[in-house]
Short mmCIF file of C-alpha atoms in Angstrom, two decimals:
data_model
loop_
_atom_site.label_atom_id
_atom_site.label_comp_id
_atom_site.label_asym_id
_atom_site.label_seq_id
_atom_site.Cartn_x
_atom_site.Cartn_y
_atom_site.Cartn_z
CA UNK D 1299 -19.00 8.22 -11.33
CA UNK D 1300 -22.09 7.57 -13.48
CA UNK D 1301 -21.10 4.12 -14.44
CA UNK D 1302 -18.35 1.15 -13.95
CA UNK D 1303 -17.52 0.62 -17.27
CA UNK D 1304 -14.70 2.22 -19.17
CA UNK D 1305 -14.40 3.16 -22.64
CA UNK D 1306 -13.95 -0.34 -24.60
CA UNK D 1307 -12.95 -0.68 -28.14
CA UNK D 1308 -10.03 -1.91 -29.98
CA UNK D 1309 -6.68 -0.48 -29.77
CA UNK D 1310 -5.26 -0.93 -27.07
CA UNK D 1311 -5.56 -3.99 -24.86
CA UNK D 1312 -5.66 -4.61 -21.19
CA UNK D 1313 -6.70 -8.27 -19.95
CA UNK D 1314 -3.96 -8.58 -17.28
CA UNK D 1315 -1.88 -5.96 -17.97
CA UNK D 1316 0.35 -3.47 -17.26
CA UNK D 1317 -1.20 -2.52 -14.13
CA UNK D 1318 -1.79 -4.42 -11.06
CA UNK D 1319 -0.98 -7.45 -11.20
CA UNK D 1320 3.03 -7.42 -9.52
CA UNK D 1321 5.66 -5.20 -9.24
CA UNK D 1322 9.57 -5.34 -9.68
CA UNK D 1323 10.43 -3.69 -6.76
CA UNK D 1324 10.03 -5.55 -3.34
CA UNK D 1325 8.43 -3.14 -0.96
CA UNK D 1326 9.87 -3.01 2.67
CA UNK D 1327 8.76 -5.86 4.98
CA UNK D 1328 8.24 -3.30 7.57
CA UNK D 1329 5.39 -1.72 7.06
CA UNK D 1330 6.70 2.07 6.74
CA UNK D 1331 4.16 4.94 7.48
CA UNK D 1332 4.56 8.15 5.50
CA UNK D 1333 3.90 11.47 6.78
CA UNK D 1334 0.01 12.13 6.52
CA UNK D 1335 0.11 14.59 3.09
CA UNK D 1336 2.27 11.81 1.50
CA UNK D 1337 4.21 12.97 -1.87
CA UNK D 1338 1.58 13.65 -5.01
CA UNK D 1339 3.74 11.93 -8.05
CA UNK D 1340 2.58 12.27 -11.54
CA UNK D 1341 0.04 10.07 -14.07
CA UNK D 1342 -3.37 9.73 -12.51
CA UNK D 1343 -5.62 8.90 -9.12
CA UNK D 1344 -9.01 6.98 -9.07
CA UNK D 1345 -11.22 9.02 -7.72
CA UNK D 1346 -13.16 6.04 -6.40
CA UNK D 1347 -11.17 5.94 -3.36
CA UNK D 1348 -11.72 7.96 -0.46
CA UNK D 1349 -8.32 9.83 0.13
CA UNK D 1350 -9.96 11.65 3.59
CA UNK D 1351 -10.07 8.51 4.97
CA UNK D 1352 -6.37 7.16 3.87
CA UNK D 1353 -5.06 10.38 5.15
CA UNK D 1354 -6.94 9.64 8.34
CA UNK D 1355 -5.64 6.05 8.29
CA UNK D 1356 -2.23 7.00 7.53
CA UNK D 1357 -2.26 9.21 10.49
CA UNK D 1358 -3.67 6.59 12.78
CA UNK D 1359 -1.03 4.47 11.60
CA UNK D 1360 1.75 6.63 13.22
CA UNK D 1361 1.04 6.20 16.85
CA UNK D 1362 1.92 3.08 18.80
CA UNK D 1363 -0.78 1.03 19.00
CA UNK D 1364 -1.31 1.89 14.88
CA UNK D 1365 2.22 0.67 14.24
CA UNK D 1366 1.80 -2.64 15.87
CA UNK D 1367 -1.33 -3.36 14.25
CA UNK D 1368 0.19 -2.66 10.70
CA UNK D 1369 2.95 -5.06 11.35
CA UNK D 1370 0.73 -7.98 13.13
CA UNK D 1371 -1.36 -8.12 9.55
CA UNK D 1372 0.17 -10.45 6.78
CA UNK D 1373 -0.29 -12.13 4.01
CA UNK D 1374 1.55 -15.31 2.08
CA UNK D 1375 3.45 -14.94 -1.22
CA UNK D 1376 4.79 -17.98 -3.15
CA UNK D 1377 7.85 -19.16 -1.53
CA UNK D 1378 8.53 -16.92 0.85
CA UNK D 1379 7.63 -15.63 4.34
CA UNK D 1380 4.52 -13.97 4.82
CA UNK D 1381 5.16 -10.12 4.39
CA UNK D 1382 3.03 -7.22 5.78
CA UNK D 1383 -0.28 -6.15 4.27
CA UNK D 1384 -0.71 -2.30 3.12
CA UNK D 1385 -2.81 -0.06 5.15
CA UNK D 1386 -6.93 0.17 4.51
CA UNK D 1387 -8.17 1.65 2.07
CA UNK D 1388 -12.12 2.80 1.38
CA UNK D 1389 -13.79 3.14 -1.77
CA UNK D 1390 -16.42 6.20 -1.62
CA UNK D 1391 -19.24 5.26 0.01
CA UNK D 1392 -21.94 6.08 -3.10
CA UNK D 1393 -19.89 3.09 -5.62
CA UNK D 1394 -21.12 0.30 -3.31
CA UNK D 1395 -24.42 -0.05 -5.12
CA UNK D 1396 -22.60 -0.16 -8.42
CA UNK D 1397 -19.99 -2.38 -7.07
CA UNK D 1398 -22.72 -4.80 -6.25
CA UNK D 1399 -24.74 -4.81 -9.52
CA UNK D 1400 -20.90 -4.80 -11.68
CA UNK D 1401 -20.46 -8.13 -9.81
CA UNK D 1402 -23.86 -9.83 -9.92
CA UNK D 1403 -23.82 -9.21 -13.64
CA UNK D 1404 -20.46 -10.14 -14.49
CA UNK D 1405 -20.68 -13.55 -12.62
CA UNK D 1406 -23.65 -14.33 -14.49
CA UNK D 1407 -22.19 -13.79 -17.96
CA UNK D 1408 -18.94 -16.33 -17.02
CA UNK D 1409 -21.67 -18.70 -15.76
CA UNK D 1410 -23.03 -18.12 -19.19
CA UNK D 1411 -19.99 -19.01 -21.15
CA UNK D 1412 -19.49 -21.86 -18.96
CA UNK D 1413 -22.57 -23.22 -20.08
CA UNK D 1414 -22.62 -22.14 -23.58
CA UNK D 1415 -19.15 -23.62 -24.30
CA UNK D 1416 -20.98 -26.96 -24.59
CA UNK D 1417 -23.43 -26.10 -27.64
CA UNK D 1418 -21.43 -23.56 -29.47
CA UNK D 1419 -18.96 -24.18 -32.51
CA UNK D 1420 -17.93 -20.67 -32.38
CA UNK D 1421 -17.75 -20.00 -28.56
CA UNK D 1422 -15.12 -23.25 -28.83
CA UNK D 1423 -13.17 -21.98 -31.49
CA UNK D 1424 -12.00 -18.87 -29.80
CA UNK D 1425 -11.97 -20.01 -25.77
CA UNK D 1426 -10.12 -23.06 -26.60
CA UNK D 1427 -8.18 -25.31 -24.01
CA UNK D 1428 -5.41 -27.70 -24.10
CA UNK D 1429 -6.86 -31.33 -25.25
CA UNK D 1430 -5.32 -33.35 -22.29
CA UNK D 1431 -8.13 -31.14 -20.49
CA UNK D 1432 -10.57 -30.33 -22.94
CA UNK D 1433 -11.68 -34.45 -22.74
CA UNK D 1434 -12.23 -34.12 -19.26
CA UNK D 1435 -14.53 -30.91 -19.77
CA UNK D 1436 -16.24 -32.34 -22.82
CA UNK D 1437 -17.21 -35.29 -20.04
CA UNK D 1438 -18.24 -33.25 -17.22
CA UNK D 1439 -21.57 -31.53 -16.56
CA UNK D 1440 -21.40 -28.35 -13.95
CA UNK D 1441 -21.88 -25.25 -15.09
CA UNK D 1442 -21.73 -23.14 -12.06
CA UNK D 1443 -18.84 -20.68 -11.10
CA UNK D 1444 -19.32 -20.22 -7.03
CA UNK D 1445 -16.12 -18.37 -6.16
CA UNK D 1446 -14.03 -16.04 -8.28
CA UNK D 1447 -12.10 -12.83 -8.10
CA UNK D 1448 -12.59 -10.01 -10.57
CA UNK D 1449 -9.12 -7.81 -10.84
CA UNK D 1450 -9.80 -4.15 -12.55
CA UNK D 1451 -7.93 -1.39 -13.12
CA UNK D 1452 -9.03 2.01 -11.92
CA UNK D 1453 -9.30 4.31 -14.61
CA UNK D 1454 -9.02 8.40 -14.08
CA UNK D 1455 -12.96 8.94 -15.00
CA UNK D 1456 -13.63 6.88 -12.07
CA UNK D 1457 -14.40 3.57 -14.14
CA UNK D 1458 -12.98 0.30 -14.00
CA UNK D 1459 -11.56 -1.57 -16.53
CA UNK D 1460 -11.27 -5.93 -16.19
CA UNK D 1461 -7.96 -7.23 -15.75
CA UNK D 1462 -9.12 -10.82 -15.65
CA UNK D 1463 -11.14 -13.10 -14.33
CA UNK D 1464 -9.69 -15.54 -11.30
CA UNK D 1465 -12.33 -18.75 -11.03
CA UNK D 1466 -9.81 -21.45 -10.54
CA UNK D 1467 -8.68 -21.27 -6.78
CA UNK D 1468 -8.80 -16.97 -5.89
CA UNK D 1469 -6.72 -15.83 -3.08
CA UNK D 1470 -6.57 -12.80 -1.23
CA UNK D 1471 -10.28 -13.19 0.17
CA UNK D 1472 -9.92 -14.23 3.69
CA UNK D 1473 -7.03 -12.33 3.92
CA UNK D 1474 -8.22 -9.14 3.57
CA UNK D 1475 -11.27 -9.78 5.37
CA UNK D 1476 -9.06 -10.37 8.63
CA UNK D 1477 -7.49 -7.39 7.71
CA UNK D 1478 -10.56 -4.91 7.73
CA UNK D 1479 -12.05 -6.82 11.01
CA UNK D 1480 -8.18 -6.18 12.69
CA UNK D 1481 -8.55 -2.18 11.93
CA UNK D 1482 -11.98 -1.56 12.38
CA UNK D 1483 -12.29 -1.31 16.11
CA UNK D 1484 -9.22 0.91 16.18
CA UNK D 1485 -10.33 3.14 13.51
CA UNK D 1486 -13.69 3.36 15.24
CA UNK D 1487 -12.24 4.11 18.69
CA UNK D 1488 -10.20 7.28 16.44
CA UNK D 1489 -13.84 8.66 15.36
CA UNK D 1490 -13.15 7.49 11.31
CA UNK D 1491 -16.35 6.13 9.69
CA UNK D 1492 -16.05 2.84 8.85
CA UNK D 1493 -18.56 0.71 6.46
CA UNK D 1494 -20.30 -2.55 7.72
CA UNK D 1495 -17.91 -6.00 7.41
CA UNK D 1496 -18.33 -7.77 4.43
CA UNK D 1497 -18.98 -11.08 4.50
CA UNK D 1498 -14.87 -12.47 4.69
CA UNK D 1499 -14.82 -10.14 7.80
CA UNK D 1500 -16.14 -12.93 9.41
CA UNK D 1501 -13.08 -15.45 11.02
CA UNK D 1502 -15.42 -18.54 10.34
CA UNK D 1503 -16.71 -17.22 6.56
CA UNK D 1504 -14.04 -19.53 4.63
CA UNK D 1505 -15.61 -22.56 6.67
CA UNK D 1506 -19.12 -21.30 6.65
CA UNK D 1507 -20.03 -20.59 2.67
CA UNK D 1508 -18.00 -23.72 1.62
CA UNK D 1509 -20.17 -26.16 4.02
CA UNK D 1510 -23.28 -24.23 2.73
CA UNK D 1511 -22.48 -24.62 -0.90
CA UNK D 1512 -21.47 -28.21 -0.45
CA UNK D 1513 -24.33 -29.00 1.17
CA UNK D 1514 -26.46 -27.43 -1.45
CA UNK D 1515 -25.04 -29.74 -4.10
CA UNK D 1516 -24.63 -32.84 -2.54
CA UNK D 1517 -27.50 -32.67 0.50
CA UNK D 1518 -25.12 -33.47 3.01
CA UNK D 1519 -23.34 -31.54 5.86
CA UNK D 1520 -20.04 -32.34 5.17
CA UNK D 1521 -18.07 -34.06 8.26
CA UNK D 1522 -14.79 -34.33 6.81
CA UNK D 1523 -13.57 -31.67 4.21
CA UNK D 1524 -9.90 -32.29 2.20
CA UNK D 1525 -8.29 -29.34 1.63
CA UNK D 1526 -6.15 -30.38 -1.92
CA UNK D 1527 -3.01 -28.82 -2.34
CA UNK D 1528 -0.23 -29.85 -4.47
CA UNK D 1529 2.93 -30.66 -2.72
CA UNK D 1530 5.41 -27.68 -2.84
CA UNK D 1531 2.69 -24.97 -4.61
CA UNK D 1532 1.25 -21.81 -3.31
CA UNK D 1533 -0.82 -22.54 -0.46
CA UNK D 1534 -2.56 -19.22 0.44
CA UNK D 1535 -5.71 -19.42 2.12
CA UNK D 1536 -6.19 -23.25 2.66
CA UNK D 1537 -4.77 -22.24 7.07
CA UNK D 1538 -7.59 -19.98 7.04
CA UNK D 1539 -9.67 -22.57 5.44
CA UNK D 1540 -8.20 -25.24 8.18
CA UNK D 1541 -8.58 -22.65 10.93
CA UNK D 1542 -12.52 -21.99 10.16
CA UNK D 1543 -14.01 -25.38 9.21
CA UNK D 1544 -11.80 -27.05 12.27
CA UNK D 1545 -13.82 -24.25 14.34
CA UNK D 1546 -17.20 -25.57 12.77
CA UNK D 1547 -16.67 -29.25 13.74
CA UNK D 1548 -15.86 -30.51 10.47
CA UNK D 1549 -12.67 -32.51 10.26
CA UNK D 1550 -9.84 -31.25 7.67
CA UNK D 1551 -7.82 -33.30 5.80
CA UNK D 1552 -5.05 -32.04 3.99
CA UNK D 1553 -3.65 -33.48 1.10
CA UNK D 1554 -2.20 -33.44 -2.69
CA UNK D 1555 -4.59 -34.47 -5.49
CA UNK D 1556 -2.48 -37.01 -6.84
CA UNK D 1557 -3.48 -38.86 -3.24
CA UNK D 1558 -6.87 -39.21 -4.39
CA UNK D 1559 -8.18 -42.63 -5.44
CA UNK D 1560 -11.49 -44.27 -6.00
CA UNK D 1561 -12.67 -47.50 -4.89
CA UNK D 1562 -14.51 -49.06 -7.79
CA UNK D 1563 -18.04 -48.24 -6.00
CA UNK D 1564 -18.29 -44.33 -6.79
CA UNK D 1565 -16.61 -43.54 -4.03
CA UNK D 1566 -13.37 -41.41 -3.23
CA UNK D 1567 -10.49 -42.27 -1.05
CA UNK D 1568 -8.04 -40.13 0.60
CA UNK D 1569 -5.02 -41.11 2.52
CA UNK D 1570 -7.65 -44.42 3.37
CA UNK D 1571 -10.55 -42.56 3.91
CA UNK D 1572 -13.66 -41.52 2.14
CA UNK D 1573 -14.11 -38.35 1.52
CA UNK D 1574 -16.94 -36.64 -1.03
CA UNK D 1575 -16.23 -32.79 0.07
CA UNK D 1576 -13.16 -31.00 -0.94
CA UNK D 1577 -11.69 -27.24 -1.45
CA UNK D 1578 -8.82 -27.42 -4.28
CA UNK D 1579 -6.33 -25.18 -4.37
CA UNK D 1580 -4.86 -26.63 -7.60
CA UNK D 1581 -3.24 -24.04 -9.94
CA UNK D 1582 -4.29 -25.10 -13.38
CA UNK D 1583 -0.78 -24.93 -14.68
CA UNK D 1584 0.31 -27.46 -11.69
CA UNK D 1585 -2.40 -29.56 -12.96
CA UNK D 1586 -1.33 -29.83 -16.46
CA UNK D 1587 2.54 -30.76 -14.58
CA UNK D 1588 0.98 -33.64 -12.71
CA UNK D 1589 0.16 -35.10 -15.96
CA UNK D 1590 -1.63 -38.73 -15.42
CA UNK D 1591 -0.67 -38.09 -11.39
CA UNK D 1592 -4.07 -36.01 -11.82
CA UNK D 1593 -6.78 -39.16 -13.28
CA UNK D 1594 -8.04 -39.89 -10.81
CA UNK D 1595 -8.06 -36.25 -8.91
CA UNK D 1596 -10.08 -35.66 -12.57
CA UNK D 1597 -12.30 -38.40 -12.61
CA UNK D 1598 -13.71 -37.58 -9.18
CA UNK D 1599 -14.39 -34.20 -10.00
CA UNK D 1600 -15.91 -35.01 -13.37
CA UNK D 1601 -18.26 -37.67 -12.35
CA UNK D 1602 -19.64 -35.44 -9.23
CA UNK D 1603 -18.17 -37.81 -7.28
CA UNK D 1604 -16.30 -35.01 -5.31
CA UNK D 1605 -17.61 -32.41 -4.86
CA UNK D 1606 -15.36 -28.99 -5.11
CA UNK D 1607 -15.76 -25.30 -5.46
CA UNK D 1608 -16.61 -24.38 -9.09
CA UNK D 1609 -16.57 -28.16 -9.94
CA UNK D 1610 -14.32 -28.47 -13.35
CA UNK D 1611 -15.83 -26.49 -16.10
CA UNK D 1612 -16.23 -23.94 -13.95
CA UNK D 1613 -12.46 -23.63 -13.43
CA UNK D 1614 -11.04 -24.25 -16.89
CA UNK D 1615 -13.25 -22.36 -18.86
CA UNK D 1616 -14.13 -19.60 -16.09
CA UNK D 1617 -10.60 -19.05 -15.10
CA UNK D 1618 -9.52 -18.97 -18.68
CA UNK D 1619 -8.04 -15.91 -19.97
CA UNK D 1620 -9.85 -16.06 -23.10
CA UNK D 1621 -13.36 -15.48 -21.45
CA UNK D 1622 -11.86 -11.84 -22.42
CA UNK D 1623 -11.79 -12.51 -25.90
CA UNK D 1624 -15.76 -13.66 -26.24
CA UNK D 1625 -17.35 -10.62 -24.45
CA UNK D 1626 -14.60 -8.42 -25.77
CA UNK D 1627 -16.20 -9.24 -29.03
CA UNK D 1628 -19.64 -7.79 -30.47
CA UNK D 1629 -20.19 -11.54 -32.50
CA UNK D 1630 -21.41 -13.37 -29.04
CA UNK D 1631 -23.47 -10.49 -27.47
CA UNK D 1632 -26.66 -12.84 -28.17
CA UNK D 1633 -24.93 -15.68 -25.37
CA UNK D 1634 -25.95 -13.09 -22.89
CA UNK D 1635 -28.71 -11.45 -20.88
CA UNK D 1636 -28.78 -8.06 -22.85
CA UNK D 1637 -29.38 -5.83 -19.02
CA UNK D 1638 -25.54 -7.87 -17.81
CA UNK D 1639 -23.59 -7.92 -21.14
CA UNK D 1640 -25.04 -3.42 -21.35
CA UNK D 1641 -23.42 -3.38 -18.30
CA UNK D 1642 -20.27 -5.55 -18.21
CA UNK D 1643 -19.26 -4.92 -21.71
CA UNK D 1644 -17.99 -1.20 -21.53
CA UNK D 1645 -15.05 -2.32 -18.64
CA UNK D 1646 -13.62 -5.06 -21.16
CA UNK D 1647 -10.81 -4.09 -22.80
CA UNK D 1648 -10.04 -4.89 -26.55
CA UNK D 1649 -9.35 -8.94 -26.13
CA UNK D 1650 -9.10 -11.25 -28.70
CA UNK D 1651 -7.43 -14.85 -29.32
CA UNK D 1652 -4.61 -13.63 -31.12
CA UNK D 1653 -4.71 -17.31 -33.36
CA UNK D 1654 -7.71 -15.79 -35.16
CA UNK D 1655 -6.71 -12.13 -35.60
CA UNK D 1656 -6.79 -11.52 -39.32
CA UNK D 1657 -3.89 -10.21 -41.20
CA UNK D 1658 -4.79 -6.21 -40.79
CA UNK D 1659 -4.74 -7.51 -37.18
CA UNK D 1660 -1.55 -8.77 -36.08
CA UNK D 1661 0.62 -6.22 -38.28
CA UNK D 1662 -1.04 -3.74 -35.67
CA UNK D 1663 0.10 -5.82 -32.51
CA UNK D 1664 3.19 -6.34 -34.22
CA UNK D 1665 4.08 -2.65 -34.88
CA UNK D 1666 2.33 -0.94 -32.09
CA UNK D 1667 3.45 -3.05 -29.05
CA UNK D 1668 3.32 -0.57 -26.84
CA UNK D 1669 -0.38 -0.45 -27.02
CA UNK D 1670 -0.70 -4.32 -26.89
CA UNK D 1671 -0.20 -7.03 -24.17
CA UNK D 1672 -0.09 -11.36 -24.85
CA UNK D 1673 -1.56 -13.49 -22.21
CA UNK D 1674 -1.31 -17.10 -21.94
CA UNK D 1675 -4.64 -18.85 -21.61
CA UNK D 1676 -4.32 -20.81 -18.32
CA UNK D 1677 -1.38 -19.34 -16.66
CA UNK D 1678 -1.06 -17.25 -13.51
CA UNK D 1679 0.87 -15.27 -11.01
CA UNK D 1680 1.58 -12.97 -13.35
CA UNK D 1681 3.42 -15.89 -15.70
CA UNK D 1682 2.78 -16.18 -18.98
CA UNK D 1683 2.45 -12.21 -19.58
CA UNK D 1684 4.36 -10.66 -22.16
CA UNK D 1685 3.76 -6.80 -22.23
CA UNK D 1686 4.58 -5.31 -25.24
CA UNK D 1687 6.17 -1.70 -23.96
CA UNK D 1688 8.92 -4.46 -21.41
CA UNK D 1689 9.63 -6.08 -25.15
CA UNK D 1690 13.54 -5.67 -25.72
CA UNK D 1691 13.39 -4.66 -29.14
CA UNK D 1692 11.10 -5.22 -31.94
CA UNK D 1693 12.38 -9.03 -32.97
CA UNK D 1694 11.94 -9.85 -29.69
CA UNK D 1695 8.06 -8.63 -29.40
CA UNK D 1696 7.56 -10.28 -32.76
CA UNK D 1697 8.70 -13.65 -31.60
CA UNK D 1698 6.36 -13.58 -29.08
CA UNK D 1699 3.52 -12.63 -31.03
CA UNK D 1700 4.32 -16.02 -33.14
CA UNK D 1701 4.31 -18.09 -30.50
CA UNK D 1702 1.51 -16.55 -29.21
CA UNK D 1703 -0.26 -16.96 -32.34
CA UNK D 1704 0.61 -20.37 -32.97
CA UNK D 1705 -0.55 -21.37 -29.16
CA UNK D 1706 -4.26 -19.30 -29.23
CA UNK D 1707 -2.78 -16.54 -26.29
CA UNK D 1708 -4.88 -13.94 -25.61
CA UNK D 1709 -3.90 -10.66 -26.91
CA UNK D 1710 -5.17 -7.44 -25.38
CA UNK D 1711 -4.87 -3.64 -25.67
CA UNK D 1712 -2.96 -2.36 -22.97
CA UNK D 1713 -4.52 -0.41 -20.14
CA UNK D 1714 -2.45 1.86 -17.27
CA UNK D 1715 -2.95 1.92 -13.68
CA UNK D 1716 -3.77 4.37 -11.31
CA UNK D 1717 -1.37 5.79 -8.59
CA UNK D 1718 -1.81 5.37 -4.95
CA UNK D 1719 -0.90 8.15 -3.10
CA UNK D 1720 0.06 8.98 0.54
CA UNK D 1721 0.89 5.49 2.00
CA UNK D 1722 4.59 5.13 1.11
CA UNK D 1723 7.20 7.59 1.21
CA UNK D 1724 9.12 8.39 -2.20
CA UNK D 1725 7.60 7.67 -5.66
CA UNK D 1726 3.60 7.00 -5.15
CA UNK D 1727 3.03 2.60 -6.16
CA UNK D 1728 0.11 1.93 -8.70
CA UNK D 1729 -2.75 -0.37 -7.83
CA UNK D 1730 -5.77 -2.62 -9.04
CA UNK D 1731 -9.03 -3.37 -7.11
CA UNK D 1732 -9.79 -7.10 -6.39
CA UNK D 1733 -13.55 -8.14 -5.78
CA UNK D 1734 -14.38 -11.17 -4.54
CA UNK D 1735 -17.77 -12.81 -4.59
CA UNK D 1736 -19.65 -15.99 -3.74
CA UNK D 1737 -22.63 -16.89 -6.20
CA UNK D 1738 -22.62 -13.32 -7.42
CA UNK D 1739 -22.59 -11.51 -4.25
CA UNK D 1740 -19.65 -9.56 -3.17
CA UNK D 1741 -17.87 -11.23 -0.36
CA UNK D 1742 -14.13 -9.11 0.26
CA UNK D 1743 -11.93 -6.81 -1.85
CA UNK D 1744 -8.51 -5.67 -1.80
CA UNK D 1745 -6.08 -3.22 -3.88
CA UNK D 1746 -2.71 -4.59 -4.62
CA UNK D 1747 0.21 -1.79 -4.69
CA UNK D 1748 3.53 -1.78 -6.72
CA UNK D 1749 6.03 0.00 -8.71
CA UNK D 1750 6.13 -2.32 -11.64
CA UNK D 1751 3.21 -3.37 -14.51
CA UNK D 1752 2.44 -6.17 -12.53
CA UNK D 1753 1.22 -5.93 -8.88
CA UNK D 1754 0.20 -9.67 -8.37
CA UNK D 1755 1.72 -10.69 -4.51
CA UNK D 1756 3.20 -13.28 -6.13
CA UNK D 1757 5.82 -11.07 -7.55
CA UNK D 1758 6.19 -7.76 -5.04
CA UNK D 1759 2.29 -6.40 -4.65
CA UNK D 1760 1.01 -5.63 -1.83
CA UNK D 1761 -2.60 -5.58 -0.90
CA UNK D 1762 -4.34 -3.60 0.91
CA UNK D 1763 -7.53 -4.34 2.00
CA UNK D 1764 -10.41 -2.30 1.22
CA UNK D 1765 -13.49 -1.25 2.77
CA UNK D 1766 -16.71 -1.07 0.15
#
């Protein structure tokens, strides 16, 4: 693999499509281990990933003691019981260095358009956001992204093409880090070389770089944290987040934003107390529901008067869809440092906001969907995805490309996935890689398997977590 970036140009669009990002078909809650030489199907492998070591795992995974470690490892999906994770996987061990420099460079251009949304016409035009939000981020001052999740597809050169960008609330990271700390010792004890934990290996790490961070920002150790959670929403992550600050003597208070009010002398009030540290794990699309339930929640945030993870520009414009669209496009190169946009460039797919497409343009999406995909801004989960080739017939695709026009959607070429072979029985899944970092350093990563285009776990993905 000489480099991570995949052959861009228009044409055909990925962004967060048809690859890993959920699946139709529900794998089996019991984790089911194939025979080691596992079924080859057809399309394509990533030859980033070490298949010597899944056979080994796979293998491993058949005895006893294998078997009940496999089904002791789960993870949370929206509405639902938690469900088994996938086996470990390992990407060969001579990507790490790129891995690490992919990741430093693409957190520094989204901290880029973060704060370059504030001075330019033309970034604003294209990476737009709904008003009832976009008064809130005209207001507010942070420009830093500190968490976020890059999702890529694995391409059969041994690049990676982006997905999108997650910089609202991620998931996944803790998870998987419990997962590669649960099989490590027993893959050790079998003789299989395994690479050093990663950061979210660590039981305490969700408590550890929040109270850091925090501290950074605000100069105080925080005492009491809230964990903010909308009543009834996906909740992944915050009992690991619970679990880990609880063990570093901070107190955790959990609670829904729309609890949050402030006392007329700066100050922020929870359930009756004061509180200035907080992790959200507020879907953008559940804030937009809570409507003027969310003022105050907004304010705080805003003002600096609570302090959370990637503040509020950091969310709406980092997590937005449409980041895609600028560095998919050659007309903001000059936002960037020219060594990151060199390398990030190449793994973005053709992206752009489909609301300024010119005529030439959309008759293309229009009469080639299978080579195009429509995203919705600010959505998630795997919502808000229209894939061009699932279209029922041609009206139907067109209607969506209206109302995608008319609403600013992203609209992106579409990009395959790879297949993962040996760890199910019967037809091989696809899957994405997920990397997760903290200020630009890579913190945990995971690949999500599935039979469908998307392989999100909020529809029937399953990740696996992976050793760098």
């Amino acid at each position: 693999m000489q480099s991570i970036p995949g052959p861009g140009g228009p044409g055909g669009d990925q962004g967060a499509v048809g690859g890993p990002t959920g699946t139709t078909t529900v794998m089996p809650a019991r984790p089911h281990v194939p025979s080691p030489d596992g079924p080859r199907a057809g399309g394509y492998t990533w030859p980033g990933l070490d298949e010597e070591f899944t056979r080994e795992v796979v293998a491993i995974a058949r005895t006893a003691e294998g078997r009940e470690l496999a089904e002791s490892q789960v993870f949370e999906i929206v509405r639902a019981q938690p469900q088994p994770q996938g086996l470990p996987l390992r990407v060969r061990p001579q990507l790490r260095g790129e891995l690490d420099a992919f990741v430093a460079s693409y957190h520094r251009v989204i901290e880029t358009l973060v704060a370059a949304w504030d001075h330019d016409r033309d970034l604003r035009e294209v990476l737009t956001l709904p008003q009832v939000l976009r008064e809130h981020v005209d207001a507010a001052r942070d420009t830093r992204v500190h968490l976020l999740r890059i999702d890529l597809l694995p391409q059969a050169d041994g690049t990676l093409r982006v997905l999108e960008t997650n910089a609202n609330c991620p998931g996944g990271l803790p998870g998987a880090g419990r997962g590669r700390a649960a099989w490590r010792s027993l893959l050790a004890r079998h003789g299989v070389d395994v690479p050093g934990p990663l950061p979210a290996d660590d039981p305490l790490w969700p408590g550890s770089w929040l109270l850091r961070l925090a501290e950074q920002h605000t100069g105080t150790r925080p005492e009491t944290v809230a964990l903010l959670c909308p009543d009834g929403s996906y909740r992944a992550d915050t009992r690991d987040y619970d679990t880990a600050l609880t063990a570093l003597g901070v107190r955790v208070l959990h609670a829904d934003p729309r609890e949050i009010s402030l006392d007329g002398r700066g100050g922020v009030v929870v359930r009756g107390e004061a509180v200035r540290h907080a992790f959200a794990k507020v879907g953008i699309q559940d804030l937009l529901r809570m409507g003027d339930g969310a003022a105050s929640y907004l304010e705080a945030v805003r003002e600096g008067r609570l302090f959370v993870q990637n503040g509020l520009r950091g969310r709406l414009i980092g997590d937005n869809k449409l980041c895609l669209a600028v560095l998919s496009d050659p007309r903001f190169a000059h936002l960037f440092d020219a060594a990151d946009y060199r390398r990030v460039r190449p793994a973005i797919p053709w992206s752009r906001n489909l609301a300024h497409c010119d005529a030439a343009t959309l008759h293309a999406v229009v009469r080639d969907r299978d080579r195009y995909v429509l995203k919705r801004p600010l959505d998630t989960r795997g919502n808000g995805v229209v894939i061009g080739r699932e279209a029922a017939d041609a009206p139907a695709w067109e209607a969506a490309v209206d109302l995608a026009g008319a609403e600013g959607w992203l609209v992106q070429e579409y990009v395959t996935s790879p297949h993962l072979l040996g760890v199910v029985d019967g037809p091989a899944p696809r899957h994405d890689v997920a990397l997760g970092a903290v200020d630009g350093r890579l913190v945990s990563a995971f690949s999500r398997a599935g039979y469908g285009e998307r392989h999100n776990v909020a529809g029937s993905g399953r990740p696996h977590p992976l050793y760098l």
